[in-house]
Short mmCIF file of C-alpha atoms in Angstrom, two decimals:
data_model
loop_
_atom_site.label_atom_id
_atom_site.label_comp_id
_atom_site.label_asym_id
_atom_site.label_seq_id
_atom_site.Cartn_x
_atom_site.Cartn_y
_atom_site.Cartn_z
CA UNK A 12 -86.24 -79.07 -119.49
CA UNK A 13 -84.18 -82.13 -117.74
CA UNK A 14 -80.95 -82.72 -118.66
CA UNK A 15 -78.85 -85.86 -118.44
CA UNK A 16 -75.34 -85.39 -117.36
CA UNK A 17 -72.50 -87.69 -117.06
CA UNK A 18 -70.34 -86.90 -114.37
CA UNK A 19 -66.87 -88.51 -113.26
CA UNK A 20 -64.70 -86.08 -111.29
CA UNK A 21 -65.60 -84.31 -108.00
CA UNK A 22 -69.58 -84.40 -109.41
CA UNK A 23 -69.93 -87.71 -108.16
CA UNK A 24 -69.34 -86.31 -104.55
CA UNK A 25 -73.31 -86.31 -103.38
CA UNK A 26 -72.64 -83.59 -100.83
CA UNK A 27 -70.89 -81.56 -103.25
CA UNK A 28 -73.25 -81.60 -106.14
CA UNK A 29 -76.82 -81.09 -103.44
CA UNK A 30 -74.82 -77.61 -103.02
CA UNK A 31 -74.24 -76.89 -106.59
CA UNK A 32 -77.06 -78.41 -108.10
CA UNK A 33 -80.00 -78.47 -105.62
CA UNK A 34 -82.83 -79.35 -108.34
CA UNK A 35 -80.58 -82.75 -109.51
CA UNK A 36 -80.91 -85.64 -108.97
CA UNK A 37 -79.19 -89.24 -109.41
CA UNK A 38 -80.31 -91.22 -111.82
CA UNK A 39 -77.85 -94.11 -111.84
CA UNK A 40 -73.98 -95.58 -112.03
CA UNK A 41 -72.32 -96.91 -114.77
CA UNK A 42 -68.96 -97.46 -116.87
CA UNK A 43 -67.87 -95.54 -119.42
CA UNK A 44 -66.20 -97.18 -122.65
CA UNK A 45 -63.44 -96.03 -124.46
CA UNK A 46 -62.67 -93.56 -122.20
CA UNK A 47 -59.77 -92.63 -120.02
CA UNK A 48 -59.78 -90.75 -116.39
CA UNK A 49 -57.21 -88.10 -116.48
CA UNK A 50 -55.83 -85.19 -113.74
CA UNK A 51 -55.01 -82.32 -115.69
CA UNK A 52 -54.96 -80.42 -112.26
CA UNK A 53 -58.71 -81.11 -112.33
CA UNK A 54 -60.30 -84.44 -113.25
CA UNK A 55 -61.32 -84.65 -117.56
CA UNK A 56 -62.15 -87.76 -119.72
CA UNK A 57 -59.89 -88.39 -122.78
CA UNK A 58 -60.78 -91.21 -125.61
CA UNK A 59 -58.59 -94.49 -125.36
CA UNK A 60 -59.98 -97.48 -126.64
CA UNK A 61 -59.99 -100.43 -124.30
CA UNK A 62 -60.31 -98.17 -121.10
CA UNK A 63 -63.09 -97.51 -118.95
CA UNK A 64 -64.27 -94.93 -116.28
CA UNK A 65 -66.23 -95.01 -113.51
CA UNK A 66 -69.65 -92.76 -113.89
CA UNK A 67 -72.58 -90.86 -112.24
CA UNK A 68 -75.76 -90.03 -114.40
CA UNK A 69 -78.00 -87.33 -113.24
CA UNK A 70 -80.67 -85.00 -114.45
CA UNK A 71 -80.42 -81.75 -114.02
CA UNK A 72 -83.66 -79.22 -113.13
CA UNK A 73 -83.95 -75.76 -112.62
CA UNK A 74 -80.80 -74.12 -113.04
CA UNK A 75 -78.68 -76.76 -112.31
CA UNK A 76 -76.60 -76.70 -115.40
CA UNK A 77 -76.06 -72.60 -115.47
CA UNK A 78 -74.44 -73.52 -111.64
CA UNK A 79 -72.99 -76.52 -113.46
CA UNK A 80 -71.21 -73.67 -116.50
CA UNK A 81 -69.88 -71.26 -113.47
CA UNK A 82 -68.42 -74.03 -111.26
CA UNK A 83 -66.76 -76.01 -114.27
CA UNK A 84 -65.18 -72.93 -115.87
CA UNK A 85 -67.63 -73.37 -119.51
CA UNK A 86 -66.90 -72.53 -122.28
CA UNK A 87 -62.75 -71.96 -121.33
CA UNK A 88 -61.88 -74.10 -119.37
CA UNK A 89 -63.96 -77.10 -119.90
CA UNK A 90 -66.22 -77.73 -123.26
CA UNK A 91 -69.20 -79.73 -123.64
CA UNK A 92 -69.81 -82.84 -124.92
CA UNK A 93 -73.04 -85.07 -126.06
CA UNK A 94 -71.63 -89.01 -125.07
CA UNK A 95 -73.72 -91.61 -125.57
CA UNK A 96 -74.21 -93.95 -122.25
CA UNK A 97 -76.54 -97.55 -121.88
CA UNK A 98 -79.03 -96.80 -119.05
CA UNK A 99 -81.18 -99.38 -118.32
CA UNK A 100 -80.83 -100.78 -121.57
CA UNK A 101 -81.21 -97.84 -124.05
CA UNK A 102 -78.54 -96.17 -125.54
CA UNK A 103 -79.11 -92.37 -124.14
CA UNK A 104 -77.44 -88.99 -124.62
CA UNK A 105 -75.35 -87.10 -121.37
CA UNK A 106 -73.92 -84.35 -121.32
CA UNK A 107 -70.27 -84.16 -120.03
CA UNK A 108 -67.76 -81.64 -119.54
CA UNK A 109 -64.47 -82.29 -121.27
CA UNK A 110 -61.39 -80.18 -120.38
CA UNK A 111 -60.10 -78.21 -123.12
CA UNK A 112 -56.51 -78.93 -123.79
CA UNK A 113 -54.39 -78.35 -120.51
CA UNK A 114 -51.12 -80.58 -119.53
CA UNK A 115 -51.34 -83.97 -117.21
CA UNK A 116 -50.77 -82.43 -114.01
CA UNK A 117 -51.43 -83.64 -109.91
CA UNK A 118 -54.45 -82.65 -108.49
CA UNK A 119 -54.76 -80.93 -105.27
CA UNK A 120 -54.83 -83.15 -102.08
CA UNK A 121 -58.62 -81.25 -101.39
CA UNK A 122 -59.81 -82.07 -104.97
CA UNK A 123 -58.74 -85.75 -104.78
CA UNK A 124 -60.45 -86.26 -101.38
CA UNK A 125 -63.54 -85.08 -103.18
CA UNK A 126 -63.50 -87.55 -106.05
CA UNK A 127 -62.23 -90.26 -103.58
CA UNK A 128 -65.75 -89.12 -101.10
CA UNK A 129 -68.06 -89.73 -104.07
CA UNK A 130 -65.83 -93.01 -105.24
CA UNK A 131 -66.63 -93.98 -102.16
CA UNK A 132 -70.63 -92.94 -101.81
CA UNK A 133 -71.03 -94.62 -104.98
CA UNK A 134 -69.06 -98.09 -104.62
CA UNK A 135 -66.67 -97.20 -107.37
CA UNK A 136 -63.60 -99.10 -107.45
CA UNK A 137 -60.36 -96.39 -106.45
CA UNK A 138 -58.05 -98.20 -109.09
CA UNK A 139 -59.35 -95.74 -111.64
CA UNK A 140 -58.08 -92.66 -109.02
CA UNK A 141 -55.19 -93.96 -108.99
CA UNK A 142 -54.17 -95.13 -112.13
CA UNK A 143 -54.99 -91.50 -112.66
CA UNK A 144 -52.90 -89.95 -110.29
CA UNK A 145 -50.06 -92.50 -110.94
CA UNK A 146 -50.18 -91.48 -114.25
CA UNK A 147 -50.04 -87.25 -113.54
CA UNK A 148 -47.06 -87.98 -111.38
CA UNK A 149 -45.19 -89.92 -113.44
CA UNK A 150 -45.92 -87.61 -115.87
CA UNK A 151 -45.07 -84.43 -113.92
CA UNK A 152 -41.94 -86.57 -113.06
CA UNK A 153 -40.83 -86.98 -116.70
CA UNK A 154 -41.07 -83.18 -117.60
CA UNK A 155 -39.01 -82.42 -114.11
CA UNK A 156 -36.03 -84.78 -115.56
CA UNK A 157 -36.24 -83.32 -118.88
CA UNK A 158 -35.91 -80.05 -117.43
CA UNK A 159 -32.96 -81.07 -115.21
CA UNK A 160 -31.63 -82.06 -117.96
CA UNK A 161 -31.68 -79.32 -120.30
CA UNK A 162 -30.37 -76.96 -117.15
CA UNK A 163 -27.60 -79.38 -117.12
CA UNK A 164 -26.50 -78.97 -120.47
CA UNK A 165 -27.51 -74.98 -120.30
CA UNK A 166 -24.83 -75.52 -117.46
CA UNK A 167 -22.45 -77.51 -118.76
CA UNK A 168 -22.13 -74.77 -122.27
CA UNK A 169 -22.04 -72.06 -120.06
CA UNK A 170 -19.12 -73.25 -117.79
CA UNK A 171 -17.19 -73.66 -121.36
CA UNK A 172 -18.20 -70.06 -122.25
CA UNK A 173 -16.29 -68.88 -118.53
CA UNK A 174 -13.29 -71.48 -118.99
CA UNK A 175 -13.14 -69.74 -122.77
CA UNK A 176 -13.34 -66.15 -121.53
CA UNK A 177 -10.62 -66.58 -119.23
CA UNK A 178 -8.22 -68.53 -121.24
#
């Protein structure tokens, strides 16, 4: 049976998904509503009203989306998800793999290059990549503070503890 899937991470790279999914095949671009691109290490799709992301629809044959399960880490790492998407006018049902609850973190330089490939194979606009990104590194750069911080004051009690001891 074919299979719609919505794809938005390193799946959009052509070359990339002719190796994993041989029997697929594209079926068209789009925008996603209400949706946010995130880098949790690896690329996911979060709910935020307002937003939008950048998408590649295709139907999957054969065994397509068993290669899909392996290569995306189903059911543990990612989950799936029915999302409704307008193609051509109707209101149709893709499947999507959504990560399952992992921290905002940089992707790899190889995995980025990837998504930026099929970005570019498919005439998506970048700004979504790097809002993305920008976002996972100023995140990353807000827990490396916080934890400067906290050896700071770890620091700070433990050079009383010393000054204490040796009074």
């Amino acid at each position: 049976m074919k299979k719609l899937y919505l794809a938005y991470g390193s799946n959009i790279n052509l070359e990339q998904m002719a190796f994993r999914c041989p029997d697929s095949k594209v079926v068209t671009t789009g925008m996603l509503s209400d949706y946010e691109l995130q880098f949790r290490q690896v690329a996911t799709i979060e709910p935020k009203e307002g937003s939008e992301v950048p998408v590649l629809i295709w139907e999957l044959g054969g065994q397509d989306e068993l290669s899909l399960d392996r290569y995306e880490g189903f059911p543990h790492l990612y989950r799936k998800e029915d999302i409704e998407v307008e193609i051509n006018g109707e209101t149709q049902k893709c499947m999507a793999y959504v990560m399952n609850g992992r921290e905002i973190s940089l992707p790899t330089a190889g995995y980025y290059n990837t998504i930026v490939k099929g970005y570019r194979e498919n005439g998506f606009d970048e700004k979504y990549l790097v809002d993305a990104l920008k976002q996972a590194f100023d995140y990353e750069q807000k827990i490396k503070q916080e934890e400067c911080e906290e050896i700071a004051e770890e620091s700070e009690e433990l050079e009383e503890g010393i000054q204490m001891t040796m009074e």
